[in-house]
């Protein structure tokens, strides 16, 4: 079964709206989670690393004021797309790694964000 | 982070064995090799992971030569439902580098009837 839950699965909203996406690790604690963005027919692009209790680490070219990440608990990270515009429309995916040496990352089912 | 190179696409027929090879010439000592499968509009799904030699689970096998500069994902007797994009990734699971993964282009596998 799924070990990472992502919500909502789809969002459609007007330009200028802020949208929050949740990523939860199920039955395990994740001190680190990751956020990706994927455009049609392209690969996943890592946006940021979400660290529990501290600031997120953003990849080069990703605006931290645009994509707010909060990792307030060991099982929940949120990504807020602030003042979203049509160019922010994309498929957003989170992942988390189960604790223990050599454990792989597990991904959520993604959130399809459409900005009108 | 080690860069990976895979074929962009592959075609196969139902019932055949499919082998997808990935090159990772700059793999580091602490890096594991992980393969994921992704269907449209879904998150990647973990298939298999290995460090060296051979790993087998209920869905696939992973062959890693001694120099670890490449790896081959083997899917036995594919079906139409195996049509998907397959990603090979290398990443450090044991250091303070958080184990982040950088995705390459992946291999689009098309299984035909």
mmCIF file with all atom_site columns, C-alpha atoms in Angstrom:
data_model
loop_
_atom_site.group_PDB
_atom_site.id
_atom_site.type_symbol
_atom_site.label_atom_id
_atom_site.label_alt_id
_atom_site.label_comp_id
_atom_site.label_asym_id
_atom_site.label_entity_id
_atom_site.label_seq_id
_atom_site.pdbx_PDB_ins_code
_atom_site.Cartn_x
_atom_site.Cartn_y
_atom_site.Cartn_z
_atom_site.occupancy
_atom_site.B_iso_or_equiv
_atom_site.pdbx_formal_charge
_atom_site.auth_seq_id
_atom_site.auth_comp_id
_atom_site.auth_asym_id
_atom_site.auth_atom_id
_atom_site.pdbx_PDB_model_num
ATOM 1   C CA . UNK A 1 1   ? 0.000  0.000   0.000   1.00 0.00 ? 1   UNK A CA 1
ATOM 2   C CA . UNK A 1 2   ? 0.870  3.658   -0.288  1.00 0.00 ? 2   UNK A CA 1
ATOM 3   C CA . UNK A 1 3   ? 3.426  4.958   2.173   1.00 0.00 ? 3   UNK A CA 1
ATOM 4   C CA . UNK A 1 4   ? 3.230  8.585   1.059   1.00 0.00 ? 4   UNK A CA 1
ATOM 5   C CA . UNK A 1 5   ? -0.084 10.378  0.719   1.00 0.00 ? 5   UNK A CA 1
ATOM 6   C CA . UNK A 1 6   ? -0.537 13.584  -1.234  1.00 0.00 ? 6   UNK A CA 1
ATOM 7   C CA . UNK A 1 7   ? -3.568 15.848  -1.192  1.00 0.00 ? 7   UNK A CA 1
ATOM 8   C CA . UNK A 1 8   ? -5.342 17.170  -3.148  1.00 0.00 ? 8   UNK A CA 1
ATOM 9   C CA . UNK A 1 9   ? -4.924 15.150  -6.305  1.00 0.00 ? 9   UNK A CA 1
ATOM 10  C CA . UNK A 1 10  ? -6.206 17.943  -8.501  1.00 0.00 ? 10  UNK A CA 1
ATOM 11  C CA . UNK A 1 11  ? -6.682 21.671  -8.114  1.00 0.00 ? 11  UNK A CA 1
ATOM 12  C CA . UNK A 1 12  ? -8.193 24.139  -10.547 1.00 0.00 ? 12  UNK A CA 1
ATOM 13  C CA . UNK A 1 13  ? -8.181 27.773  -9.520  1.00 0.00 ? 13  UNK A CA 1
ATOM 14  C CA . UNK A 1 14  ? -8.005 31.321  -10.744 1.00 0.00 ? 14  UNK A CA 1
ATOM 15  C CA . UNK A 1 15  ? -4.833 33.260  -11.343 1.00 0.00 ? 15  UNK A CA 1
ATOM 16  C CA . UNK A 1 16  ? -3.627 35.033  -8.212  1.00 0.00 ? 16  UNK A CA 1
ATOM 17  C CA . UNK A 1 17  ? -4.837 32.337  -5.848  1.00 0.00 ? 17  UNK A CA 1
ATOM 18  C CA . UNK A 1 18  ? -2.498 30.638  -3.394  1.00 0.00 ? 18  UNK A CA 1
ATOM 19  C CA . UNK A 1 19  ? -2.687 26.870  -3.333  1.00 0.00 ? 19  UNK A CA 1
ATOM 20  C CA . UNK A 1 20  ? -1.512 24.519  -0.602  1.00 0.00 ? 20  UNK A CA 1
ATOM 21  C CA . UNK A 1 21  ? -0.519 20.920  -1.272  1.00 0.00 ? 21  UNK A CA 1
ATOM 22  C CA . UNK A 1 22  ? -0.021 18.429  1.546   1.00 0.00 ? 22  UNK A CA 1
ATOM 23  C CA . UNK A 1 23  ? 2.369  15.508  1.676   1.00 0.00 ? 23  UNK A CA 1
ATOM 24  C CA . UNK A 1 24  ? 2.091  12.981  4.465   1.00 0.00 ? 24  UNK A CA 1
ATOM 25  C CA . UNK A 1 25  ? 4.242  10.029  5.348   1.00 0.00 ? 25  UNK A CA 1
ATOM 26  C CA . UNK A 1 26  ? 2.068  7.161   6.488   1.00 0.00 ? 26  UNK A CA 1
ATOM 27  C CA . UNK A 1 27  ? 3.160  5.059   9.454   1.00 0.00 ? 27  UNK A CA 1
ATOM 28  C CA . UNK A 1 28  ? 6.677  6.424   9.510   1.00 0.00 ? 28  UNK A CA 1
ATOM 29  C CA . UNK A 1 29  ? 8.465  9.603   10.411  1.00 0.00 ? 29  UNK A CA 1
ATOM 30  C CA . UNK A 1 30  ? 10.248 11.527  7.689   1.00 0.00 ? 30  UNK A CA 1
ATOM 31  C CA . UNK A 1 31  ? 12.690 14.207  8.748   1.00 0.00 ? 31  UNK A CA 1
ATOM 32  C CA . UNK A 1 32  ? 13.261 14.940  5.077   1.00 0.00 ? 32  UNK A CA 1
ATOM 33  C CA . UNK A 1 33  ? 10.764 15.147  2.237   1.00 0.00 ? 33  UNK A CA 1
ATOM 34  C CA . UNK A 1 34  ? 11.236 16.285  -1.330  1.00 0.00 ? 34  UNK A CA 1
ATOM 35  C CA . UNK A 1 35  ? 9.121  18.297  -3.738  1.00 0.00 ? 35  UNK A CA 1
ATOM 36  C CA . UNK A 1 36  ? 9.238  17.852  -7.497  1.00 0.00 ? 36  UNK A CA 1
ATOM 37  C CA . UNK A 1 37  ? 7.523  19.444  -10.449 1.00 0.00 ? 37  UNK A CA 1
ATOM 38  C CA . UNK A 1 38  ? 6.832  17.708  -13.725 1.00 0.00 ? 38  UNK A CA 1
ATOM 39  C CA . UNK A 1 39  ? 5.704  19.306  -16.973 1.00 0.00 ? 39  UNK A CA 1
ATOM 40  C CA . UNK A 1 40  ? 4.002  17.237  -19.714 1.00 0.00 ? 40  UNK A CA 1
ATOM 41  C CA . UNK A 1 41  ? 6.284  14.720  -21.376 1.00 0.00 ? 41  UNK A CA 1
ATOM 42  C CA . UNK A 1 42  ? 9.214  15.789  -19.232 1.00 0.00 ? 42  UNK A CA 1
ATOM 43  C CA . UNK A 1 43  ? 11.033 14.254  -16.320 1.00 0.00 ? 43  UNK A CA 1
ATOM 44  C CA . UNK A 1 44  ? 10.638 15.184  -12.682 1.00 0.00 ? 44  UNK A CA 1
ATOM 45  C CA . UNK A 1 45  ? 12.516 18.275  -11.591 1.00 0.00 ? 45  UNK A CA 1
ATOM 46  C CA . UNK A 1 46  ? 13.560 18.561  -7.966  1.00 0.00 ? 46  UNK A CA 1
ATOM 47  C CA . UNK A 1 47  ? 12.337 21.824  -6.511  1.00 0.00 ? 47  UNK A CA 1
ATOM 48  C CA . UNK A 1 48  ? 13.347 21.652  -2.882  1.00 0.00 ? 48  UNK A CA 1
ATOM 49  C CA . UNK A 1 49  ? 14.229 19.518  0.092   1.00 0.00 ? 49  UNK A CA 1
ATOM 50  C CA . UNK A 1 50  ? 11.879 19.930  3.020   1.00 0.00 ? 50  UNK A CA 1
ATOM 51  C CA . UNK A 1 51  ? 13.553 19.617  6.406   1.00 0.00 ? 51  UNK A CA 1
ATOM 52  C CA . UNK A 1 52  ? 11.528 19.048  9.566   1.00 0.00 ? 52  UNK A CA 1
ATOM 53  C CA . UNK A 1 53  ? 11.970 21.907  12.000  1.00 0.00 ? 53  UNK A CA 1
ATOM 54  C CA . UNK A 1 54  ? 14.169 24.010  9.748   1.00 0.00 ? 54  UNK A CA 1
ATOM 55  C CA . UNK A 1 55  ? 14.123 25.905  6.487   1.00 0.00 ? 55  UNK A CA 1
ATOM 56  C CA . UNK A 1 56  ? 13.741 24.116  3.211   1.00 0.00 ? 56  UNK A CA 1
ATOM 57  C CA . UNK A 1 57  ? 16.651 23.874  0.819   1.00 0.00 ? 57  UNK A CA 1
ATOM 58  C CA . UNK A 1 58  ? 15.727 25.083  -2.647  1.00 0.00 ? 58  UNK A CA 1
ATOM 59  C CA . UNK A 1 59  ? 17.294 24.026  -5.920  1.00 0.00 ? 59  UNK A CA 1
ATOM 60  C CA . UNK A 1 60  ? 18.838 26.649  -8.127  1.00 0.00 ? 60  UNK A CA 1
ATOM 61  C CA . UNK A 1 61  ? 16.271 28.677  -10.018 1.00 0.00 ? 61  UNK A CA 1
ATOM 62  C CA . UNK A 1 62  ? 13.361 27.847  -7.712  1.00 0.00 ? 62  UNK A CA 1
ATOM 63  C CA . UNK A 1 63  ? 11.887 30.914  -6.035  1.00 0.00 ? 63  UNK A CA 1
ATOM 64  C CA . UNK A 1 64  ? 11.540 30.295  -2.321  1.00 0.00 ? 64  UNK A CA 1
ATOM 65  C CA . UNK A 1 65  ? 9.056  33.144  -1.908  1.00 0.00 ? 65  UNK A CA 1
ATOM 66  C CA . UNK A 1 66  ? 6.917  31.668  -4.649  1.00 0.00 ? 66  UNK A CA 1
ATOM 67  C CA . UNK A 1 67  ? 6.954  28.101  -3.399  1.00 0.00 ? 67  UNK A CA 1
ATOM 68  C CA . UNK A 1 68  ? 6.630  28.134  0.368   1.00 0.00 ? 68  UNK A CA 1
ATOM 69  C CA . UNK A 1 69  ? 7.501  24.890  2.109   1.00 0.00 ? 69  UNK A CA 1
ATOM 70  C CA . UNK A 1 70  ? 6.614  24.078  5.679   1.00 0.00 ? 70  UNK A CA 1
ATOM 71  C CA . UNK A 1 71  ? 7.629  20.872  7.431   1.00 0.00 ? 71  UNK A CA 1
ATOM 72  C CA . UNK A 1 72  ? 6.157  21.388  10.863  1.00 0.00 ? 72  UNK A CA 1
ATOM 73  C CA . UNK A 1 73  ? 5.879  17.752  11.887  1.00 0.00 ? 73  UNK A CA 1
ATOM 74  C CA . UNK A 1 74  ? 7.649  14.495  11.168  1.00 0.00 ? 74  UNK A CA 1
ATOM 75  C CA . UNK A 1 75  ? 4.817  13.259  8.992   1.00 0.00 ? 75  UNK A CA 1
ATOM 76  C CA . UNK A 1 76  ? 3.665  16.359  7.124   1.00 0.00 ? 76  UNK A CA 1
ATOM 77  C CA . UNK A 1 77  ? 5.203  18.732  4.631   1.00 0.00 ? 77  UNK A CA 1
ATOM 78  C CA . UNK A 1 78  ? 3.235  21.361  2.755   1.00 0.00 ? 78  UNK A CA 1
ATOM 79  C CA . UNK A 1 79  ? 3.987  23.222  -0.445  1.00 0.00 ? 79  UNK A CA 1
ATOM 80  C CA . UNK A 1 80  ? 2.164  26.494  -1.009  1.00 0.00 ? 80  UNK A CA 1
ATOM 81  C CA . UNK A 1 81  ? 2.215  28.007  -4.461  1.00 0.00 ? 81  UNK A CA 1
ATOM 82  C CA . UNK A 1 82  ? 1.671  31.681  -3.756  1.00 0.00 ? 82  UNK A CA 1
ATOM 83  C CA . UNK A 1 83  ? -0.162 33.988  -6.144  1.00 0.00 ? 83  UNK A CA 1
ATOM 84  C CA . UNK A 1 84  ? -0.272 31.259  -8.737  1.00 0.00 ? 84  UNK A CA 1
ATOM 85  C CA . UNK A 1 85  ? -0.237 32.101  -12.429 1.00 0.00 ? 85  UNK A CA 1
ATOM 86  C CA . UNK A 1 86  ? -0.917 29.946  -15.499 1.00 0.00 ? 86  UNK A CA 1
ATOM 87  C CA . UNK A 1 87  ? 2.799  29.196  -15.899 1.00 0.00 ? 87  UNK A CA 1
ATOM 88  C CA . UNK A 1 88  ? 2.712  27.508  -12.477 1.00 0.00 ? 88  UNK A CA 1
ATOM 89  C CA . UNK A 1 89  ? 0.319  24.916  -13.863 1.00 0.00 ? 89  UNK A CA 1
ATOM 90  C CA . UNK A 1 90  ? 2.093  21.599  -13.530 1.00 0.00 ? 90  UNK A CA 1
ATOM 91  C CA . UNK A 1 91  ? 2.145  18.218  -11.826 1.00 0.00 ? 91  UNK A CA 1
ATOM 92  C CA . UNK A 1 92  ? 3.617  18.502  -8.334  1.00 0.00 ? 92  UNK A CA 1
ATOM 93  C CA . UNK A 1 93  ? 4.935  15.383  -6.617  1.00 0.00 ? 93  UNK A CA 1
ATOM 94  C CA . UNK A 1 94  ? 6.359  14.819  -3.165  1.00 0.00 ? 94  UNK A CA 1
ATOM 95  C CA . UNK A 1 95  ? 8.477  12.015  -1.798  1.00 0.00 ? 95  UNK A CA 1
ATOM 96  C CA . UNK A 1 96  ? 9.807  10.771  1.498   1.00 0.00 ? 96  UNK A CA 1
ATOM 97  C CA . UNK A 1 97  ? 12.321 8.187   2.531   1.00 0.00 ? 97  UNK A CA 1
ATOM 98  C CA . UNK A 1 98  ? 11.579 5.631   5.184   1.00 0.00 ? 98  UNK A CA 1
ATOM 99  C CA . UNK A 1 99  ? 14.137 5.621   7.989   1.00 0.00 ? 99  UNK A CA 1
ATOM 100 C CA . UNK A 1 100 ? 16.988 3.189   7.903   1.00 0.00 ? 100 UNK A CA 1
ATOM 101 C CA . UNK A 1 101 ? 20.123 2.648   5.867   1.00 0.00 ? 101 UNK A CA 1
ATOM 102 C CA . UNK A 1 102 ? 19.506 2.045   2.194   1.00 0.00 ? 102 UNK A CA 1
ATOM 103 C CA . UNK A 1 103 ? 15.771 2.730   2.239   1.00 0.00 ? 103 UNK A CA 1
ATOM 104 C CA . UNK A 1 104 ? 14.415 4.055   -1.076  1.00 0.00 ? 104 UNK A CA 1
ATOM 105 C CA . UNK A 1 105 ? 12.283 7.127   -1.546  1.00 0.00 ? 105 UNK A CA 1
ATOM 106 C CA . UNK A 1 106 ? 8.565  6.655   -1.946  1.00 0.00 ? 106 UNK A CA 1
ATOM 107 C CA . UNK A 1 107 ? 6.465  9.085   -3.922  1.00 0.00 ? 107 UNK A CA 1
ATOM 108 C CA . UNK A 1 108 ? 2.988  10.470  -3.552  1.00 0.00 ? 108 UNK A CA 1
ATOM 109 C CA . UNK A 1 109 ? 0.477  10.221  -6.362  1.00 0.00 ? 109 UNK A CA 1
ATOM 110 C CA . UNK A 1 110 ? 1.001  13.837  -7.359  1.00 0.00 ? 110 UNK A CA 1
ATOM 111 C CA . UNK A 1 111 ? -1.157 16.950  -7.538  1.00 0.00 ? 111 UNK A CA 1
ATOM 112 C CA . UNK A 1 112 ? -2.313 18.305  -10.870 1.00 0.00 ? 112 UNK A CA 1
ATOM 113 C CA . UNK A 1 113 ? -2.433 22.090  -10.551 1.00 0.00 ? 113 UNK A CA 1
ATOM 114 C CA . UNK A 1 114 ? -4.261 24.042  -13.228 1.00 0.00 ? 114 UNK A CA 1
ATOM 115 C CA . UNK A 1 115 ? -4.312 27.831  -13.025 1.00 0.00 ? 115 UNK A CA 1
ATOM 116 C CA . UNK A 1 116 ? -6.888 29.548  -15.196 1.00 0.00 ? 116 UNK A CA 1
ATOM 117 C CA . UNK B 2 1   ? 25.252 13.589  -7.821  1.00 0.00 ? 1   UNK B CA 1
ATOM 118 C CA . UNK B 2 2   ? 25.965 10.954  -10.433 1.00 0.00 ? 2   UNK B CA 1
ATOM 119 C CA . UNK B 2 3   ? 24.369 11.532  -13.818 1.00 0.00 ? 3   UNK B CA 1
ATOM 120 C CA . UNK B 2 4   ? 22.564 8.651   -15.453 1.00 0.00 ? 4   UNK B CA 1
ATOM 121 C CA . UNK B 2 5   ? 22.081 7.863   -19.113 1.00 0.00 ? 5   UNK B CA 1
ATOM 122 C CA . UNK B 2 6   ? 19.329 5.629   -20.437 1.00 0.00 ? 6   UNK B CA 1
ATOM 123 C CA . UNK B 2 7   ? 17.796 4.956   -23.842 1.00 0.00 ? 7   UNK B CA 1
ATOM 124 C CA . UNK B 2 8   ? 14.966 7.383   -24.456 1.00 0.00 ? 8   UNK B CA 1
ATOM 125 C CA . UNK B 2 9   ? 12.574 4.721   -25.662 1.00 0.00 ? 9   UNK B CA 1
ATOM 126 C CA . UNK B 2 10  ? 12.193 0.978   -26.170 1.00 0.00 ? 10  UNK B CA 1
ATOM 127 C CA . UNK B 2 11  ? 9.568  -1.198  -27.799 1.00 0.00 ? 11  UNK B CA 1
ATOM 128 C CA . UNK B 2 12  ? 8.674  -4.735  -26.850 1.00 0.00 ? 12  UNK B CA 1
ATOM 129 C CA . UNK B 2 13  ? 5.921  -7.293  -27.249 1.00 0.00 ? 13  UNK B CA 1
ATOM 130 C CA . UNK B 2 14  ? 3.820  -9.006  -24.653 1.00 0.00 ? 14  UNK B CA 1
ATOM 131 C CA . UNK B 2 15  ? 5.507  -11.977 -23.051 1.00 0.00 ? 15  UNK B CA 1
ATOM 132 C CA . UNK B 2 16  ? 9.028  -10.896 -23.875 1.00 0.00 ? 16  UNK B CA 1
ATOM 133 C CA . UNK B 2 17  ? 11.793 -10.123 -21.405 1.00 0.00 ? 17  UNK B CA 1
ATOM 134 C CA . UNK B 2 18  ? 12.857 -6.499  -21.434 1.00 0.00 ? 18  UNK B CA 1
ATOM 135 C CA . UNK B 2 19  ? 16.267 -5.279  -20.348 1.00 0.00 ? 19  UNK B CA 1
ATOM 136 C CA . UNK B 2 20  ? 16.879 -1.575  -19.826 1.00 0.00 ? 20  UNK B CA 1
ATOM 137 C CA . UNK B 2 21  ? 20.456 -0.526  -19.262 1.00 0.00 ? 21  UNK B CA 1
ATOM 138 C CA . UNK B 2 22  ? 21.528 2.593   -17.439 1.00 0.00 ? 22  UNK B CA 1
ATOM 139 C CA . UNK B 2 23  ? 24.986 4.152   -17.411 1.00 0.00 ? 23  UNK B CA 1
ATOM 140 C CA . UNK B 2 24  ? 26.276 5.937   -14.339 1.00 0.00 ? 24  UNK B CA 1
ATOM 141 C CA . UNK B 2 25  ? 29.995 6.328   -14.882 1.00 0.00 ? 25  UNK B CA 1
ATOM 142 C CA . UNK B 2 26  ? 30.512 8.734   -11.988 1.00 0.00 ? 26  UNK B CA 1
ATOM 143 C CA . UNK B 2 27  ? 28.749 6.692   -9.341  1.00 0.00 ? 27  UNK B CA 1
ATOM 144 C CA . UNK B 2 28  ? 30.188 7.251   -5.865  1.00 0.00 ? 28  UNK B CA 1
ATOM 145 C CA . UNK B 2 29  ? 31.083 4.639   -3.305  1.00 0.00 ? 29  UNK B CA 1
ATOM 146 C CA . UNK B 2 30  ? 28.039 5.364   -1.131  1.00 0.00 ? 30  UNK B CA 1
ATOM 147 C CA . UNK B 2 31  ? 25.525 5.530   -3.990  1.00 0.00 ? 31  UNK B CA 1
ATOM 148 C CA . UNK B 2 32  ? 22.698 3.043   -4.360  1.00 0.00 ? 32  UNK B CA 1
ATOM 149 C CA . UNK B 2 33  ? 21.004 2.390   -7.701  1.00 0.00 ? 33  UNK B CA 1
ATOM 150 C CA . UNK B 2 34  ? 17.232 2.656   -7.721  1.00 0.00 ? 34  UNK B CA 1
ATOM 151 C CA . UNK B 2 35  ? 14.679 2.113   -10.467 1.00 0.00 ? 35  UNK B CA 1
ATOM 152 C CA . UNK B 2 36  ? 11.219 3.629   -10.604 1.00 0.00 ? 36  UNK B CA 1
ATOM 153 C CA . UNK B 2 37  ? 8.217  3.170   -12.878 1.00 0.00 ? 37  UNK B CA 1
ATOM 154 C CA . UNK B 2 38  ? 5.885  6.017   -13.713 1.00 0.00 ? 38  UNK B CA 1
ATOM 155 C CA . UNK B 2 39  ? 2.494  5.927   -15.374 1.00 0.00 ? 39  UNK B CA 1
ATOM 156 C CA . UNK B 2 40  ? 0.908  9.121   -16.749 1.00 0.00 ? 40  UNK B CA 1
ATOM 157 C CA . UNK B 2 41  ? -0.480 11.423  -14.055 1.00 0.00 ? 41  UNK B CA 1
ATOM 158 C CA . UNK B 2 42  ? 0.889  9.282   -11.248 1.00 0.00 ? 42  UNK B CA 1
ATOM 159 C CA . UNK B 2 43  ? 3.903  9.547   -8.987  1.00 0.00 ? 43  UNK B CA 1
ATOM 160 C CA . UNK B 2 44  ? 6.888  7.261   -9.612  1.00 0.00 ? 44  UNK B CA 1
ATOM 161 C CA . UNK B 2 45  ? 6.567  3.827   -8.112  1.00 0.00 ? 45  UNK B CA 1
ATOM 162 C CA . UNK B 2 46  ? 9.555  2.039   -6.596  1.00 0.00 ? 46  UNK B CA 1
ATOM 163 C CA . UNK B 2 47  ? 10.580 -1.091  -8.506  1.00 0.00 ? 47  UNK B CA 1
ATOM 164 C CA . UNK B 2 48  ? 13.923 -2.245  -7.194  1.00 0.00 ? 48  UNK B CA 1
ATOM 165 C CA . UNK B 2 49  ? 17.126 -1.048  -5.591  1.00 0.00 ? 49  UNK B CA 1
ATOM 166 C CA . UNK B 2 50  ? 20.623 -2.435  -5.364  1.00 0.00 ? 50  UNK B CA 1
ATOM 167 C CA . UNK B 2 51  ? 24.195 -1.658  -4.508  1.00 0.00 ? 51  UNK B CA 1
ATOM 168 C CA . UNK B 2 52  ? 26.130 -4.400  -6.278  1.00 0.00 ? 52  UNK B CA 1
ATOM 169 C CA . UNK B 2 53  ? 25.797 -7.778  -8.020  1.00 0.00 ? 53  UNK B CA 1
ATOM 170 C CA . UNK B 2 54  ? 22.225 -8.959  -8.515  1.00 0.00 ? 54  UNK B CA 1
ATOM 171 C CA . UNK B 2 55  ? 18.978 -8.176  -6.784  1.00 0.00 ? 55  UNK B CA 1
ATOM 172 C CA . UNK B 2 56  ? 15.672 -9.869  -7.535  1.00 0.00 ? 56  UNK B CA 1
ATOM 173 C CA . UNK B 2 57  ? 12.174 -9.258  -6.276  1.00 0.00 ? 57  UNK B CA 1
ATOM 174 C CA . UNK B 2 58  ? 8.716  -10.303 -7.365  1.00 0.00 ? 58  UNK B CA 1
ATOM 175 C CA . UNK B 2 59  ? 8.566  -7.907  -10.294 1.00 0.00 ? 59  UNK B CA 1
ATOM 176 C CA . UNK B 2 60  ? 12.094 -7.390  -11.606 1.00 0.00 ? 60  UNK B CA 1
ATOM 177 C CA . UNK B 2 61  ? 15.780 -8.139  -11.413 1.00 0.00 ? 61  UNK B CA 1
ATOM 178 C CA . UNK B 2 62  ? 18.620 -5.688  -11.222 1.00 0.00 ? 62  UNK B CA 1
ATOM 179 C CA . UNK B 2 63  ? 22.071 -6.591  -12.510 1.00 0.00 ? 63  UNK B CA 1
ATOM 180 C CA . UNK B 2 64  ? 25.040 -4.509  -11.438 1.00 0.00 ? 64  UNK B CA 1
ATOM 181 C CA . UNK B 2 65  ? 28.544 -5.307  -12.701 1.00 0.00 ? 65  UNK B CA 1
ATOM 182 C CA . UNK B 2 66  ? 31.546 -5.163  -10.429 1.00 0.00 ? 66  UNK B CA 1
ATOM 183 C CA . UNK B 2 67  ? 32.595 -1.656  -11.490 1.00 0.00 ? 67  UNK B CA 1
ATOM 184 C CA . UNK B 2 68  ? 29.028 -0.382  -10.824 1.00 0.00 ? 68  UNK B CA 1
ATOM 185 C CA . UNK B 2 69  ? 29.269 2.032   -13.736 1.00 0.00 ? 69  UNK B CA 1
ATOM 186 C CA . UNK B 2 70  ? 26.101 0.644   -15.243 1.00 0.00 ? 70  UNK B CA 1
ATOM 187 C CA . UNK B 2 71  ? 23.063 -1.365  -14.255 1.00 0.00 ? 71  UNK B CA 1
ATOM 188 C CA . UNK B 2 72  ? 20.389 -3.323  -16.089 1.00 0.00 ? 72  UNK B CA 1
ATOM 189 C CA . UNK B 2 73  ? 16.769 -3.579  -15.103 1.00 0.00 ? 73  UNK B CA 1
ATOM 190 C CA . UNK B 2 74  ? 15.224 -6.830  -16.296 1.00 0.00 ? 74  UNK B CA 1
ATOM 191 C CA . UNK B 2 75  ? 11.458 -7.197  -16.568 1.00 0.00 ? 75  UNK B CA 1
ATOM 192 C CA . UNK B 2 76  ? 10.396 -10.802 -17.213 1.00 0.00 ? 76  UNK B CA 1
ATOM 193 C CA . UNK B 2 77  ? 7.484  -11.476 -19.545 1.00 0.00 ? 77  UNK B CA 1
ATOM 194 C CA . UNK B 2 78  ? 6.132  -7.954  -19.902 1.00 0.00 ? 78  UNK B CA 1
ATOM 195 C CA . UNK B 2 79  ? 2.465  -7.228  -20.413 1.00 0.00 ? 79  UNK B CA 1
ATOM 196 C CA . UNK B 2 80  ? 0.632  -4.244  -21.873 1.00 0.00 ? 80  UNK B CA 1
ATOM 197 C CA . UNK B 2 81  ? 0.306  -2.796  -18.382 1.00 0.00 ? 81  UNK B CA 1
ATOM 198 C CA . UNK B 2 82  ? 4.090  -2.479  -18.168 1.00 0.00 ? 82  UNK B CA 1
ATOM 199 C CA . UNK B 2 83  ? 3.966  0.350   -20.707 1.00 0.00 ? 83  UNK B CA 1
ATOM 200 C CA . UNK B 2 84  ? 5.395  3.234   -18.700 1.00 0.00 ? 84  UNK B CA 1
ATOM 201 C CA . UNK B 2 85  ? 8.439  5.429   -18.178 1.00 0.00 ? 85  UNK B CA 1
ATOM 202 C CA . UNK B 2 86  ? 11.276 3.803   -16.264 1.00 0.00 ? 86  UNK B CA 1
ATOM 203 C CA . UNK B 2 87  ? 13.787 5.904   -14.368 1.00 0.00 ? 87  UNK B CA 1
ATOM 204 C CA . UNK B 2 88  ? 17.231 4.870   -13.176 1.00 0.00 ? 88  UNK B CA 1
ATOM 205 C CA . UNK B 2 89  ? 18.620 6.945   -10.338 1.00 0.00 ? 89  UNK B CA 1
ATOM 206 C CA . UNK B 2 90  ? 21.694 6.896   -8.179  1.00 0.00 ? 90  UNK B CA 1
ATOM 207 C CA . UNK B 2 91  ? 21.821 8.541   -4.803  1.00 0.00 ? 91  UNK B CA 1
ATOM 208 C CA . UNK B 2 92  ? 23.550 8.502   -1.494  1.00 0.00 ? 92  UNK B CA 1
ATOM 209 C CA . UNK B 2 93  ? 21.416 6.941   1.211   1.00 0.00 ? 93  UNK B CA 1
ATOM 210 C CA . UNK B 2 94  ? 23.914 7.070   3.983   1.00 0.00 ? 94  UNK B CA 1
ATOM 211 C CA . UNK B 2 95  ? 25.369 10.544  4.230   1.00 0.00 ? 95  UNK B CA 1
ATOM 212 C CA . UNK B 2 96  ? 24.169 13.881  5.443   1.00 0.00 ? 96  UNK B CA 1
ATOM 213 C CA . UNK B 2 97  ? 23.375 14.755  1.850   1.00 0.00 ? 97  UNK B CA 1
ATOM 214 C CA . UNK B 2 98  ? 19.720 13.874  2.588   1.00 0.00 ? 98  UNK B CA 1
ATOM 215 C CA . UNK B 2 99  ? 19.610 11.304  -0.203  1.00 0.00 ? 99  UNK B CA 1
ATOM 216 C CA . UNK B 2 100 ? 18.085 13.600  -2.781  1.00 0.00 ? 100 UNK B CA 1
ATOM 217 C CA . UNK B 2 101 ? 17.557 12.139  -6.218  1.00 0.00 ? 101 UNK B CA 1
ATOM 218 C CA . UNK B 2 102 ? 17.992 13.857  -9.555  1.00 0.00 ? 102 UNK B CA 1
ATOM 219 C CA . UNK B 2 103 ? 15.868 12.399  -12.325 1.00 0.00 ? 103 UNK B CA 1
ATOM 220 C CA . UNK B 2 104 ? 17.161 11.912  -15.837 1.00 0.00 ? 104 UNK B CA 1
ATOM 221 C CA . UNK B 2 105 ? 15.011 11.577  -18.948 1.00 0.00 ? 105 UNK B CA 1
ATOM 222 C CA . UNK B 2 106 ? 13.950 8.026   -18.262 1.00 0.00 ? 106 UNK B CA 1
ATOM 223 C CA . UNK B 2 107 ? 13.127 5.272   -20.754 1.00 0.00 ? 107 UNK B CA 1
ATOM 224 C CA . UNK B 2 108 ? 9.666  5.116   -22.261 1.00 0.00 ? 108 UNK B CA 1
ATOM 225 C CA . UNK B 2 109 ? 8.797  1.449   -22.684 1.00 0.00 ? 109 UNK B CA 1
ATOM 226 C CA . UNK B 2 110 ? 6.019  0.652   -25.126 1.00 0.00 ? 110 UNK B CA 1
ATOM 227 C CA . UNK B 2 111 ? 4.686  -2.901  -24.912 1.00 0.00 ? 111 UNK B CA 1
ATOM 228 C CA . UNK B 2 112 ? 2.750  -4.004  -27.955 1.00 0.00 ? 112 UNK B CA 1
ATOM 229 C CA . UNK B 2 113 ? 0.246  -6.853  -28.233 1.00 0.00 ? 113 UNK B CA 1
#
